[in-house]
Every structure is written in C-alpha cells, then in structure tokens.
Short mmCIF file of C-alpha atoms and ligand atoms in Angstrom, two decimals:
data_model
loop_
_atom_site.label_atom_id
_atom_site.label_comp_id
_atom_site.label_asym_id
_atom_site.label_seq_id
_atom_site.Cartn_x
_atom_site.Cartn_y
_atom_site.Cartn_z
CA MET A 1 56.45 42.71 39.13
CA THR A 2 58.99 42.78 41.90
CA SER A 3 59.01 46.50 42.59
CA ILE A 4 56.59 49.39 42.89
CA LYS A 5 56.81 53.17 43.00
CA LEU A 6 56.02 54.52 46.46
CA LYS A 7 56.17 57.89 48.12
CA THR A 8 57.11 59.03 51.59
CA PRO A 9 56.56 62.57 52.91
CA HIS A 10 60.29 62.75 53.52
CA SER A 11 61.86 61.26 50.39
CA GLY A 12 59.33 61.83 47.62
CA GLU A 13 58.91 59.00 45.09
CA TYR A 14 61.19 55.98 45.21
CA GLU A 15 61.42 52.43 43.87
CA GLN A 16 60.33 49.91 46.51
CA PRO A 17 61.45 46.33 45.80
CA THR A 18 58.70 43.84 46.65
CA GLY A 19 60.33 40.52 45.71
CA LEU A 20 62.36 38.04 47.70
CA PHE A 21 66.07 38.86 47.46
CA ILE A 22 67.75 35.57 46.55
CA ASN A 23 71.05 35.27 44.67
CA ASN A 24 71.23 39.06 44.31
CA GLU A 25 67.92 39.18 42.40
CA PHE A 26 64.40 40.12 43.44
CA VAL A 27 62.11 37.21 42.63
CA LYS A 28 58.47 36.25 43.19
CA GLY A 29 57.69 33.52 45.70
CA VAL A 30 57.31 30.01 44.24
CA ASP A 31 53.67 29.81 45.34
CA GLY A 32 52.92 33.31 44.04
CA LYS A 33 51.66 34.48 47.44
CA THR A 34 51.71 38.11 48.54
CA PHE A 35 50.75 39.95 51.71
CA GLU A 36 49.81 43.50 52.61
CA VAL A 37 52.01 45.96 54.44
CA ILE A 38 50.13 48.37 56.71
CA ASN A 39 51.03 51.95 57.57
CA PRO A 40 50.67 52.18 61.38
CA THR A 41 50.21 55.96 61.25
CA ASP A 42 46.91 55.90 59.32
CA GLU A 43 46.15 52.15 59.00
CA SER A 44 46.21 52.31 55.18
CA VAL A 45 47.71 49.59 52.98
CA ILE A 46 51.13 50.74 51.73
CA CYS A 47 51.60 47.95 49.20
CA SER A 48 51.66 44.17 48.78
CA ILE A 49 54.87 42.22 48.73
CA HIS A 50 55.92 38.69 47.86
CA GLU A 51 55.73 36.09 50.59
CA ALA A 52 58.28 33.34 51.17
CA THR A 53 57.00 29.86 51.97
CA GLU A 54 59.04 26.72 52.76
CA LYS A 55 59.93 26.33 49.09
CA ASP A 56 61.45 29.80 48.92
CA VAL A 57 63.37 29.16 52.13
CA ASP A 58 64.80 26.06 50.41
CA LEU A 59 65.86 28.15 47.42
CA ALA A 60 67.43 30.84 49.59
CA VAL A 61 69.26 28.26 51.70
CA SER A 62 70.64 26.50 48.66
CA ALA A 63 71.80 29.85 47.23
CA ALA A 64 73.51 30.58 50.54
CA ARG A 65 75.05 27.09 50.62
CA LYS A 66 76.40 27.44 47.09
CA ALA A 67 77.92 30.82 47.91
CA PHE A 68 79.40 29.48 51.14
CA GLU A 69 81.05 26.48 49.48
CA GLY A 70 82.06 28.51 46.43
CA PRO A 71 83.06 32.13 46.00
CA TRP A 72 82.63 33.25 49.59
CA ARG A 73 85.01 30.62 51.00
CA LYS A 74 87.64 31.77 48.54
CA GLU A 75 87.19 35.47 49.27
CA THR A 76 90.00 37.03 51.30
CA PRO A 77 89.16 38.39 54.74
CA GLU A 78 90.37 41.75 53.48
CA ASN A 79 87.76 41.73 50.73
CA ARG A 80 84.99 40.63 53.09
CA GLY A 81 85.85 43.67 55.15
CA ARG A 82 86.01 45.90 52.11
CA LEU A 83 82.52 44.85 51.02
CA LEU A 84 81.06 45.53 54.46
CA VAL A 85 82.68 48.96 54.57
CA LYS A 86 81.28 49.68 51.11
CA LEU A 87 77.85 48.61 52.35
CA ALA A 88 78.23 50.98 55.32
CA ASP A 89 79.12 53.82 52.93
CA LEU A 90 76.02 53.05 50.86
CA PHE A 91 73.85 53.17 53.99
CA GLU A 92 75.19 56.65 54.62
CA LYS A 93 74.71 57.72 51.01
CA ASN A 94 71.09 56.51 51.08
CA ALA A 95 70.40 57.48 54.70
CA ASP A 96 67.47 59.80 53.99
CA LEU A 97 65.60 57.23 51.92
CA LEU A 98 66.29 54.34 54.31
CA ALA A 99 65.12 56.41 57.29
CA ALA A 100 61.99 57.55 55.46
CA VAL A 101 61.02 54.00 54.51
CA GLU A 102 61.64 52.91 58.10
CA SER A 103 59.31 55.62 59.42
CA LEU A 104 56.66 54.84 56.82
CA ASP A 105 56.59 51.12 57.56
CA ASN A 106 57.35 50.98 61.29
CA GLY A 107 55.92 54.35 62.39
CA LYS A 108 59.06 55.38 64.23
CA ALA A 109 59.84 59.08 64.50
CA ILE A 110 61.98 60.21 61.58
CA SER A 111 64.70 61.67 63.81
CA MET A 112 65.01 58.27 65.54
CA ALA A 113 64.97 56.44 62.21
CA LYS A 114 67.89 58.59 61.08
CA GLY A 115 69.72 57.63 64.25
CA ASP A 116 69.05 53.95 63.48
CA VAL A 117 70.47 54.26 59.96
CA ALA A 118 73.60 55.99 61.25
CA ALA A 119 74.02 53.16 63.77
CA CYS A 120 73.58 50.58 60.97
CA ALA A 121 76.46 52.18 59.07
CA GLY A 122 78.54 52.24 62.25
CA CYS A 123 77.84 48.58 62.90
CA LEU A 124 78.54 47.39 59.34
CA ARG A 125 81.79 49.38 59.17
CA TYR A 126 82.86 48.10 62.58
CA TYR A 127 82.44 44.47 61.48
CA GLY A 128 84.14 45.30 58.19
CA GLY A 129 87.11 46.22 60.36
CA TRP A 130 86.97 42.87 62.15
CA ALA A 131 86.95 40.71 59.00
CA ASP A 132 90.75 40.48 58.73
CA LYS A 133 91.41 40.38 62.46
CA ILE A 134 89.79 37.06 63.33
CA GLU A 135 92.83 35.15 64.47
CA GLY A 136 93.71 31.77 65.86
CA LYS A 137 96.38 30.54 68.23
CA VAL A 138 99.28 28.15 68.48
CA VAL A 139 99.31 25.95 71.58
CA ASP A 140 102.31 23.91 72.70
CA THR A 141 101.43 20.59 74.29
CA THR A 142 104.30 18.11 73.77
CA PRO A 143 107.60 18.73 71.92
CA ASP A 144 106.64 16.38 69.07
CA THR A 145 103.28 18.01 68.34
CA PHE A 146 102.37 21.23 66.62
CA ASN A 147 98.86 22.44 67.46
CA TYR A 148 96.97 25.36 66.07
CA ILE A 149 93.48 26.57 66.72
CA LYS A 150 91.49 28.20 63.96
CA LYS A 151 88.31 30.24 63.96
CA GLU A 152 86.19 29.09 61.05
CA PRO A 153 82.81 30.33 59.83
CA ILE A 154 79.81 28.24 60.85
CA GLY A 155 78.24 28.10 57.39
CA VAL A 156 74.73 29.08 56.36
CA CYS A 157 73.16 31.28 59.02
CA GLY A 158 69.41 31.70 59.29
CA GLN A 159 68.54 35.03 60.86
CA ILE A 160 65.05 35.97 62.02
CA ILE A 161 64.50 39.58 63.02
CA PRO A 162 61.66 41.57 64.60
CA TRP A 163 59.84 44.74 63.59
CA ASN A 164 60.95 47.20 66.29
CA PHE A 165 64.33 48.04 64.68
CA PRO A 166 64.01 46.54 61.20
CA LEU A 167 67.19 48.06 59.74
CA LEU A 168 69.26 48.07 62.89
CA MET A 169 68.60 44.35 63.49
CA TRP A 170 69.46 43.74 59.82
CA SER A 171 72.91 45.28 60.39
CA TRP A 172 73.49 43.61 63.79
CA LYS A 173 72.79 40.25 62.23
CA ILE A 174 74.45 40.60 58.82
CA GLY A 175 77.58 42.50 59.95
CA PRO A 176 79.22 39.88 62.19
CA ALA A 177 77.93 36.89 60.18
CA VAL A 178 79.45 38.10 56.93
CA ALA A 179 82.65 39.42 58.55
CA CYS A 180 83.32 35.91 59.86
CA GLY A 181 82.81 34.37 56.41
CA ASN A 182 79.30 32.95 56.78
CA THR A 183 76.44 33.31 54.34
CA VAL A 184 73.00 34.45 55.36
CA VAL A 185 69.29 33.90 54.85
CA LEU A 186 67.57 36.68 56.78
CA LYS A 187 63.81 36.81 57.32
CA THR A 188 62.30 40.15 58.22
CA ALA A 189 59.22 40.55 60.40
CA GLU A 190 55.92 40.41 58.52
CA GLN A 191 54.96 43.83 59.96
CA THR A 192 58.02 45.65 58.55
CA PRO A 193 59.57 44.18 55.41
CA LEU A 194 60.12 47.34 53.35
CA SER A 195 63.36 48.96 54.54
CA ALA A 196 65.24 45.64 54.47
CA LEU A 197 64.38 45.23 50.78
CA VAL A 198 65.60 48.75 49.97
CA ALA A 199 68.80 47.87 51.86
CA ALA A 200 69.02 44.64 49.84
CA THR A 201 69.58 46.69 46.67
CA LEU A 202 72.70 48.07 48.37
CA ILE A 203 74.09 44.54 48.86
CA LYS A 204 74.25 44.08 45.12
CA GLU A 205 75.59 47.58 44.59
CA ALA A 206 78.34 47.01 47.16
CA GLY A 207 79.49 44.00 45.11
CA PHE A 208 78.69 41.00 47.32
CA PRO A 209 78.69 37.78 45.28
CA PRO A 210 75.21 36.31 44.65
CA GLY A 211 73.87 34.15 47.48
CA VAL A 212 76.04 35.57 50.27
CA ILE A 213 73.18 37.62 51.73
CA ASN A 214 69.59 36.62 50.98
CA ILE A 215 66.66 38.59 52.38
CA ILE A 216 63.19 37.11 52.48
CA SER A 217 59.81 38.46 53.62
CA GLY A 218 57.30 36.16 55.22
CA PHE A 219 55.49 34.94 58.29
CA GLY A 220 57.02 33.42 61.39
CA LYS A 221 55.00 30.23 61.47
CA ILE A 222 55.79 29.49 57.82
CA ALA A 223 59.10 30.95 56.61
CA GLY A 224 60.54 31.50 60.11
CA ALA A 225 59.72 27.97 61.21
CA ALA A 226 61.18 26.60 57.96
CA ILE A 227 64.49 28.32 58.70
CA ALA A 228 64.59 27.13 62.31
CA SER A 229 63.98 23.49 61.35
CA HIS A 230 65.97 23.46 58.10
CA MET A 231 68.45 20.59 57.79
CA ASP A 232 70.95 22.65 55.80
CA VAL A 233 71.01 25.76 57.99
CA ASP A 234 74.01 25.60 60.33
CA LYS A 235 73.02 28.31 62.75
CA VAL A 236 69.93 30.30 63.62
CA ALA A 237 70.03 33.74 65.21
CA PHE A 238 66.73 35.08 66.45
CA THR A 239 65.51 38.31 68.00
CA GLY A 240 61.93 38.48 69.24
CA SER A 241 59.61 37.11 71.89
CA THR A 242 60.67 34.59 74.52
CA VAL A 243 57.80 32.32 73.48
CA VAL A 244 59.09 32.06 69.92
CA GLY A 245 62.70 31.85 71.15
CA ARG A 246 61.79 28.60 72.93
CA GLN A 247 60.17 27.28 69.73
CA ILE A 248 63.32 28.09 67.75
CA MET A 249 65.44 26.10 70.20
CA LYS A 250 63.06 23.17 70.00
CA ALA A 251 63.10 23.31 66.20
CA ALA A 252 66.90 23.37 66.22
CA ALA A 253 66.98 20.45 68.64
CA GLY A 254 64.46 18.50 66.59
CA SER A 255 66.26 18.99 63.27
CA ASN A 256 70.04 19.19 62.84
CA LEU A 257 71.07 20.70 66.20
CA LYS A 258 72.00 23.94 64.47
CA LYS A 259 73.71 26.47 66.72
CA VAL A 260 71.24 28.86 68.35
CA THR A 261 71.59 32.42 69.55
CA LEU A 262 68.60 34.25 70.98
CA GLU A 263 67.97 37.87 71.90
CA LEU A 264 64.63 37.91 73.68
CA GLY A 265 62.50 40.08 75.86
CA GLY A 266 63.14 42.05 79.00
CA LYS A 267 61.54 43.77 81.96
CA SER A 268 64.44 45.97 82.86
CA PRO A 269 64.68 47.87 86.16
CA ASN A 270 65.64 51.54 86.15
CA ILE A 271 66.74 52.40 89.70
CA VAL A 272 67.02 55.97 90.97
CA PHE A 273 68.87 56.67 94.23
CA GLU A 274 68.23 59.78 96.34
CA ASP A 275 71.67 61.19 95.55
CA ALA A 276 71.10 61.14 91.78
CA ASP A 277 71.00 64.29 89.68
CA ILE A 278 67.21 64.39 89.46
CA ASP A 279 66.84 66.29 86.19
CA ASN A 280 69.28 64.01 84.49
CA ALA A 281 67.67 60.91 85.94
CA ILE A 282 64.22 62.02 84.78
CA SER A 283 65.47 62.55 81.23
CA TRP A 284 67.02 59.10 81.11
CA VAL A 285 64.08 57.39 82.79
CA ASN A 286 61.77 59.04 80.26
CA PHE A 287 64.02 58.07 77.36
CA GLY A 288 64.49 54.62 78.89
CA ILE A 289 60.83 53.70 78.60
CA TYR A 290 59.41 55.88 75.82
CA PHE A 291 62.20 55.69 73.22
CA ASN A 292 60.94 53.82 70.14
CA HIS A 293 57.41 54.00 71.66
CA GLY A 294 58.42 51.53 74.35
CA GLN A 295 59.05 48.88 71.70
CA CYS A 296 62.54 48.05 72.96
CA CYS A 297 63.66 44.72 74.32
CA CYS A 298 65.79 46.64 76.83
CA ALA A 299 63.10 49.25 77.74
CA GLY A 300 63.41 50.47 81.32
CA SER A 301 59.86 49.50 82.14
CA ARG A 302 60.15 49.00 85.93
CA ILE A 303 61.14 52.22 87.64
CA TYR A 304 62.22 52.14 91.28
CA VAL A 305 62.84 55.39 93.14
CA GLN A 306 64.29 55.81 96.62
CA GLU A 307 61.62 56.77 99.14
CA SER A 308 62.94 60.22 100.15
CA ILE A 309 62.72 61.63 96.59
CA TYR A 310 59.78 59.58 95.34
CA ASP A 311 57.05 62.27 95.52
CA LYS A 312 59.16 64.92 93.86
CA PHE A 313 60.37 62.46 91.23
CA ILE A 314 56.97 61.19 90.22
CA GLN A 315 55.60 64.72 89.87
CA GLN A 316 58.44 65.81 87.61
CA PHE A 317 58.47 62.55 85.64
CA LYS A 318 54.73 62.88 84.98
CA GLU A 319 55.23 66.40 83.64
CA ARG A 320 58.13 65.21 81.48
CA ALA A 321 56.14 62.28 80.01
CA GLN A 322 53.21 64.56 79.20
CA LYS A 323 55.54 66.80 77.20
CA ASN A 324 56.74 64.00 74.90
CA ALA A 325 55.65 64.91 71.38
CA VAL A 326 53.41 62.07 70.17
CA GLY A 327 52.15 62.11 66.59
CA ASP A 328 53.04 62.02 62.91
CA PRO A 329 56.42 60.27 62.65
CA PHE A 330 57.39 62.45 59.70
CA LYS A 331 57.28 65.66 61.76
CA HIS A 332 60.78 66.48 62.82
CA GLU A 333 59.83 67.31 66.43
CA THR A 334 57.96 64.03 66.97
CA PHE A 335 59.42 61.79 69.66
CA GLN A 336 56.80 59.04 69.70
CA GLY A 337 54.89 57.71 66.70
CA PRO A 338 52.27 54.96 66.53
CA GLN A 339 52.75 51.41 67.81
CA VAL A 340 53.66 49.07 64.98
CA SER A 341 50.40 47.18 64.47
CA GLN A 342 46.81 46.66 65.54
CA LEU A 343 47.88 43.50 67.36
CA GLN A 344 50.59 45.27 69.37
CA PHE A 345 48.20 48.15 70.07
CA ASP A 346 45.60 45.70 71.39
CA ARG A 347 48.17 43.86 73.51
CA ILE A 348 49.31 47.10 75.14
CA MET A 349 45.78 48.36 75.76
CA GLY A 350 45.06 44.94 77.27
CA TYR A 351 47.92 45.40 79.74
CA ILE A 352 46.64 48.88 80.62
CA GLU A 353 43.20 47.43 81.39
CA ASP A 354 44.80 44.67 83.40
CA GLY A 355 46.80 47.16 85.47
CA LYS A 356 43.65 49.15 86.25
CA LYS A 357 41.76 46.00 87.26
CA ALA A 358 44.62 44.91 89.49
CA GLY A 359 44.25 48.18 91.39
CA ALA A 360 47.25 50.16 90.14
CA THR A 361 46.92 53.94 89.71
CA ILE A 362 47.34 55.65 86.35
CA GLU A 363 49.46 58.74 87.05
CA THR A 364 49.25 59.85 83.44
CA GLY A 365 48.20 58.43 80.08
CA GLY A 366 46.35 55.13 79.65
CA LYS A 367 44.35 56.08 76.57
CA ARG A 368 44.43 55.88 72.81
CA ILE A 369 45.22 59.09 70.95
CA GLY A 370 42.91 59.85 68.00
CA ASP A 371 40.93 57.18 66.20
CA LYS A 372 43.20 56.39 63.26
CA GLY A 373 46.69 55.01 63.70
CA PHE A 374 47.98 53.06 66.66
CA PHE A 375 48.87 55.93 69.00
CA ILE A 376 48.96 55.44 72.78
CA GLU A 377 49.59 58.05 75.46
CA PRO A 378 52.82 57.77 77.46
CA THR A 379 51.55 55.92 80.52
CA ILE A 380 52.80 55.65 84.11
CA PHE A 381 51.35 53.25 86.67
CA SER A 382 51.98 53.76 90.39
CA ASN A 383 50.66 51.86 93.44
CA VAL A 384 51.81 48.62 91.94
CA THR A 385 52.82 45.40 93.65
CA GLU A 386 55.55 43.09 92.43
CA ASP A 387 53.13 40.28 91.58
CA MET A 388 51.07 42.33 89.11
CA LYS A 389 51.22 41.33 85.47
CA ILE A 390 52.17 44.89 84.47
CA VAL A 391 55.25 44.58 86.71
CA GLN A 392 56.25 41.09 85.60
CA GLU A 393 55.41 40.84 81.88
CA GLU A 394 56.94 42.63 78.93
CA ILE A 395 54.38 45.17 77.67
CA PHE A 396 56.43 46.47 74.73
CA GLY A 397 54.67 49.80 74.63
CA PRO A 398 54.81 53.27 76.23
CA VAL A 399 53.82 51.95 79.64
CA CYS A 400 55.92 51.78 82.80
CA THR A 401 55.41 51.09 86.48
CA ILE A 402 56.97 53.11 89.28
CA SER A 403 57.44 52.19 92.92
CA LYS A 404 59.53 53.05 95.98
CA PHE A 405 62.42 51.36 97.71
CA LYS A 406 64.20 52.13 100.98
CA THR A 407 67.68 50.61 100.89
CA LYS A 408 70.32 49.57 98.39
CA GLU A 409 69.76 45.94 99.33
CA GLU A 410 66.07 46.25 98.61
CA ALA A 411 66.78 47.94 95.27
CA ILE A 412 68.99 45.03 94.22
CA LYS A 413 66.43 42.48 95.34
CA ILE A 414 63.48 44.00 93.47
CA GLY A 415 65.69 44.88 90.50
CA ASN A 416 66.45 41.19 90.12
CA ASN A 417 62.88 40.09 90.76
CA THR A 418 62.23 39.05 87.16
CA THR A 419 62.74 36.03 84.93
CA TYR A 420 64.42 38.36 82.43
CA GLY A 421 67.96 39.78 82.49
CA LEU A 422 68.58 41.95 79.46
CA ALA A 423 69.34 45.39 80.90
CA ALA A 424 69.17 47.54 84.02
CA ALA A 425 70.18 51.02 85.10
CA VAL A 426 71.32 52.82 88.24
CA HIS A 427 71.17 56.55 88.79
CA THR A 428 73.44 57.85 91.56
CA LYS A 429 76.37 60.17 92.10
CA ASN A 430 78.01 57.72 94.47
CA LEU A 431 80.63 55.62 92.73
CA ASN A 432 80.44 52.81 95.26
CA THR A 433 76.66 52.55 94.92
CA ALA A 434 76.98 52.56 91.13
CA ILE A 435 79.53 49.74 91.08
CA GLU A 436 78.03 47.65 93.89
CA VAL A 437 74.55 47.73 92.40
CA SER A 438 75.82 47.16 88.83
CA ASN A 439 77.73 44.11 90.03
CA ALA A 440 74.69 42.72 91.82
CA LEU A 441 72.15 43.18 89.02
CA ARG A 442 71.74 40.08 86.87
CA ALA A 443 71.56 41.71 83.46
CA GLY A 444 73.62 41.69 80.26
CA THR A 445 73.92 45.48 80.21
CA VAL A 446 73.87 47.88 83.15
CA TRP A 447 73.74 51.60 82.47
CA VAL A 448 74.83 54.15 85.07
CA ASN A 449 73.32 57.64 84.80
CA THR A 450 72.17 56.92 81.27
CA TYR A 451 69.81 54.56 79.42
CA ASN A 452 69.42 52.86 76.02
CA THR A 453 72.83 54.12 74.94
CA LEU A 454 73.82 51.04 73.00
CA HIS A 455 76.91 51.05 70.84
CA TRP A 456 78.05 48.53 68.23
CA GLN A 457 81.42 48.22 69.99
CA LEU A 458 79.74 46.99 73.19
CA PRO A 459 78.31 43.47 73.56
CA PHE A 460 74.56 43.23 74.08
CA GLY A 461 72.47 40.27 75.17
CA GLY A 462 70.64 38.60 77.97
CA PHE A 463 71.16 36.89 81.28
CA LYS A 464 68.45 34.42 82.35
CA GLU A 465 65.43 34.16 80.01
CA SER A 466 66.48 37.18 77.97
CA GLY A 467 68.59 35.10 75.67
CA ILE A 468 71.62 33.09 74.71
CA GLY A 469 74.81 34.54 73.24
CA ARG A 470 75.82 38.13 72.62
CA GLU A 471 75.43 40.50 69.72
CA LEU A 472 77.69 43.44 68.89
CA GLY A 473 81.26 44.02 69.95
CA GLU A 474 83.97 41.42 69.65
CA ALA A 475 81.68 39.02 71.55
CA ALA A 476 79.41 38.58 68.50
CA LEU A 477 82.30 37.00 66.59
CA ASP A 478 82.19 34.03 68.98
CA ASN A 479 78.64 33.36 67.87
CA TYR A 480 79.52 33.37 64.17
CA THR A 481 82.67 31.27 64.26
CA GLN A 482 83.47 27.77 65.40
CA THR A 483 86.76 26.59 66.76
CA LYS A 484 88.85 24.01 64.98
CA THR A 485 91.86 22.37 66.58
CA VAL A 486 94.52 21.05 64.22
CA SER A 487 97.09 18.81 65.87
CA ILE A 488 100.16 17.79 63.84
CA ARG A 489 102.44 14.98 64.92
CA LEU A 490 106.08 15.86 64.29
CA GLY A 491 107.83 12.81 65.72
CA ASP A 492 107.49 9.10 64.98
CA ALA A 493 104.27 7.20 65.55
CA LEU A 494 103.60 6.72 69.26
CA PHE A 495 102.15 3.22 69.02
CA GLY A 496 104.07 2.04 65.98
P1 NAI B 501 57.61 37.28 67.51
O1 NAI B 501 58.65 36.68 68.38
O2 NAI B 501 56.43 36.46 67.14
O3 NAI B 501 58.30 37.78 66.13
C1 NAI B 501 59.65 38.05 65.92
C2 NAI B 501 60.13 37.38 64.64
O4 NAI B 501 59.98 35.97 64.77
C3 NAI B 501 59.35 37.76 63.38
O5 NAI B 501 60.22 37.79 62.29
C4 NAI B 501 58.39 36.59 63.23
O6 NAI B 501 57.95 36.41 61.91
C5 NAI B 501 59.24 35.44 63.69
N1 NAI B 501 58.51 34.27 64.17
C6 NAI B 501 57.29 34.22 64.79
N2 NAI B 501 56.96 32.95 65.07
C7 NAI B 501 57.97 32.18 64.62
C8 NAI B 501 58.20 30.77 64.62
N3 NAI B 501 57.32 29.90 65.13
N4 NAI B 501 59.36 30.31 64.09
C9 NAI B 501 60.26 31.15 63.58
N5 NAI B 501 60.10 32.49 63.53
C10 NAI B 501 58.96 33.00 64.05
O7 NAI B 501 57.14 38.61 68.16
P2 NAI B 501 55.78 39.44 67.93
O8 NAI B 501 54.62 38.51 67.89
O9 NAI B 501 55.96 40.30 66.76
O10 NAI B 501 55.74 40.31 69.25
C11 NAI B 501 55.27 39.72 70.46
C12 NAI B 501 56.06 40.20 71.63
O11 NAI B 501 57.40 39.77 71.49
C13 NAI B 501 56.15 41.70 71.79
O12 NAI B 501 55.03 42.22 72.43
C14 NAI B 501 57.40 41.81 72.62
O13 NAI B 501 57.08 41.57 73.97
C15 NAI B 501 58.28 40.70 72.12
N6 NAI B 501 59.25 41.17 71.12
C16 NAI B 501 60.55 41.35 71.52
C17 NAI B 501 61.48 41.86 70.65
C18 NAI B 501 62.89 42.08 71.03
O14 NAI B 501 63.52 42.99 70.52
N7 NAI B 501 63.48 41.24 71.86
C19 NAI B 501 61.12 42.27 69.29
C20 NAI B 501 59.73 41.98 68.95
C21 NAI B 501 58.86 41.47 69.86
MG1 MG B 502 54.18 36.51 67.02
#
C-alpha cells in the first residue's frame, strides 16, 4: 500500500500518499522500511510512511538523471514555465487540504498554514514566469571572435529541507530549480513528510514528465547523507542546522565537488529605537519571535531596546506576548501551536533551564502548557548578558532575550555580535537611522519597521555562518544555473 485514508478536523477524509514519489509514481522503499509520523498536538501516531535508504536515493537520482538527459532537456522554456504555473494553480485549488495536512503534521496554526500555501503558489508562479527569461549575453573581445555566454542548468539537484515550513521550503527549492531546467530529488524532514507527498500528486496532475521532480521521505543520516555524497548529484541545496550544513559541505567536498547552497540558522537582532512607533514595534517584535512558534531561521530572537523606552516597552511587550493565543492549531484564532517534536520541545526547555541557571530573569512564560502535545509558553528573558548561551545560540522556539542599549553605535555593535547573519530589523521613524543601521548590520535581510515579511520576489539568505547562496528572487537563478562561455573563431587560425 502506498496510500492511506486520513482525516483532519479541517478537511475531513482525504487520501494521504505514503510511498516515495519517484518517476511520477508512489513506490515502496527497496528495503521495505517504514517510519511513524507523530502529531505534535496530541503526540499520537498519524500513520506510517515508506522510508528511503541509499538504494532508493540511487533510484530517484537515476530517474532524475534520465529525465534531465531526456525529455526535460528538450522541453521549451515556455513549457517549463507553463508547468510551474499549472502547479501553482493546483496549489491554490487544493489550498484547504494542503494547509490542513500541514497543520496536522507540523502543528502550525491553520491560518498560518493557509498563508504558507498561498506563498507556495506565489513562489511557483513567480519562477514559472522566469523560465523563459533566463538569458545570456554576447561579449565582443577581438574582431575575429564571436563570444556568447549561456546560462545552463546544473543537472540533478539534491534538495534537503527542514520541518518548520515543509511546503514553503518545497516551493522555494523546486520553483527555481525546475524553472532553470534542472531535475530534482527532494528529501523532506523526517518529522514532516505528509504535505510534500500530497503536493507530489499535483506534480503528476500538472503534467511534469516522470523523473523531473522526485520526492522522498527519510532520515538525514541515511537518505540525506546519501544525497549529499552522491556521485551523480550535481548540486545540493540544504536548509537546516548549521551543524548539518557543515556536514553537507564536507560530503560534497569528499565526493564529486557538487555545488552547494546552504540556508542555515540565525540569531537575528530586532532593534527598537526610542523614536519608533511603540505599538507598531511591539506588534512586529512579537510577530518576529513568536510567528511559527519561534521555529524560524530568521526569528528575531535578540531584542534590543533603547534605554529611555525600555521599561515601558518591556511592560507592553510582556502583555502582548501573554495575549498570544496558544493551543489547538485547527482553531481559527490560534496563533501558536505546539513545537514540532519531542526533541525540539526538549531542546527548547533545555535552553530555558540554561537561561535560568545563568541568572537571566523570566519576564513571562518559561513553562510547558498542558501535559499532552509540545506546547510552550511565549517566553521573554531579561537581565541577560551577551555571553549567555540563550543570547548566542539558536533556540528555535518561542523564547527571546531582551536588553537595553544607549547609542546607535552600541546597537550596531551588539546587533552584529553573533556568528550568524541571516536577518535583522530596525524600528525607528528616523530615515537616517534606518538606513545607517541597515547598512551596518551584517545580515542577508534587514527589515525596517516590520519583521518576517518575506516575499518570493526578494532574495533571502545568510551572511557569515547563516549560509551560502541566496534563495528567492532573481538571485536564486544564479544558484540553479551555470555559466558557459562559447568562443567562436571567425578569422584564420592564429598559429597556423
Ligand atoms: P537538521 O539540520 O538535522 O535537519 C534538517 C534537514 O536535514 C532534515 O531533512 C534532515 O533529515 C536533514 N539531515 C540531518 N542530518 C543530515 C545529514 N547528516 N546529511 C544530510 N541531511 C541531513 O535540523 P534538526 O535536527 O531538525 O533541528 C536542529 C536545529 O536546527 C533546530 O533547533 C534549529 O536550530 C535548526 N534548524 C534550522 C532551520 C532553518 O530553517 N534554517 C530548519 C530546521 C532546523
Ligand atoms: Mg538533526
């Protein structure tokens, strides 16, 4: 069996594929292994699904290779675009089901899951638009030479995605890869395989040739590692922890030097100046850390507030955080659902304990909610010092630290006091402050008077240890194409 009937409170009964999606078919793994998928809201087992091992990675890679050398290379850019746009339309048509499966498996609030699905459609359609606009150049060197520069696809792309935005990462990875003419083997995170498999059915429905997009479920150390070290994978794109990002690079270096792009962690500063609109700033600071239960690589987890407004700010922020609706992800008013897994829950609670031991003050939160499901109170730590683990390490949960600064120079210095560089934000009404501080912060995205407002038209990625390469926007095309120079001699042989 490669599918099962499941139910969500939002969609009723539906057909959940459980197989590995290779060559446009759902198949069992070669070794016949399966693994359980857990519902983070009540800790029950949702179902078991087929697990990919190295042998299945081989099969998926050879399917992708065959498609790349065969039908996909011959497909017109126009048709690549058409297929992606069709896929985007199908995401919209099936939005309620996709969002419901996302909430069931990941625990994210249904209203946020709907936002994710809408952004998936936006992203896929956007890259559909790019497919026939990937252009080269003619470069004059000498009068007897004609040179042109082409953008060609890289080939078979391995893509390894995390569990915090299962569908959104699916679209960020597949959209640009396919638009540029590559084929794909995408591995989902072992915590959240379900929505990607439902979305896989749409690949076939959209009309993609077999083997262009293959979706496999499995574990990082087995299937993920097999992709990263595979001799016939031309590029690996990874989103996840910095620790694993380093392993992926090593695996690429130790195998065939496949191209590597990485989107890793963050410890992003959210800086509030005394001239900011306080109500606005509090809303964005709250959204900055607690959106998606704090499970965001770009979460604004270090909050710095200018001294003169600090007391007022912290009071209001505390009240705001306490009002966040935490609970059943299928309730429409819910803002924060459970953390994704027992392991993530334990990691976060470990950081909370560590913060307490280090002498930081819990302004609000710090505890588990209920005794079933991985729910954690929105938590704010004050009285922190820059060397504390809770200030330096990515917690990836609803936990932030808050401290004061005096001057703009100090704000820049502490803002940059991290090995990461994914995102940052500045809240101020002063245009000069906004621009000066944005210029000085070493981060791939800087938000001004907003937070977490990503858009598929805008590049996203990390400075420093937050990653290599950019996703989204036109910039992502650079990471899915390679440049070929063709130089044609027009005159007689030079050395003849
Ligand atoms: P992880 O980095 O282990 O997992 C992410 C993906 O990588 C999953 O698909 C996993 O199966 C795969 N993977 C794991 N080990 C691998 C290996 N050796 N080779 C190839 N693929 C491998 O992240 P995890 O353990 O789920 O979360 C740990 C921490 O990572 C979080 O607490 C958070 O700090 C960070 N993280 C950051 C994310 C981001 O969006 N940048 C997303 C998820 C986690
Ligand atoms: Mg891991």
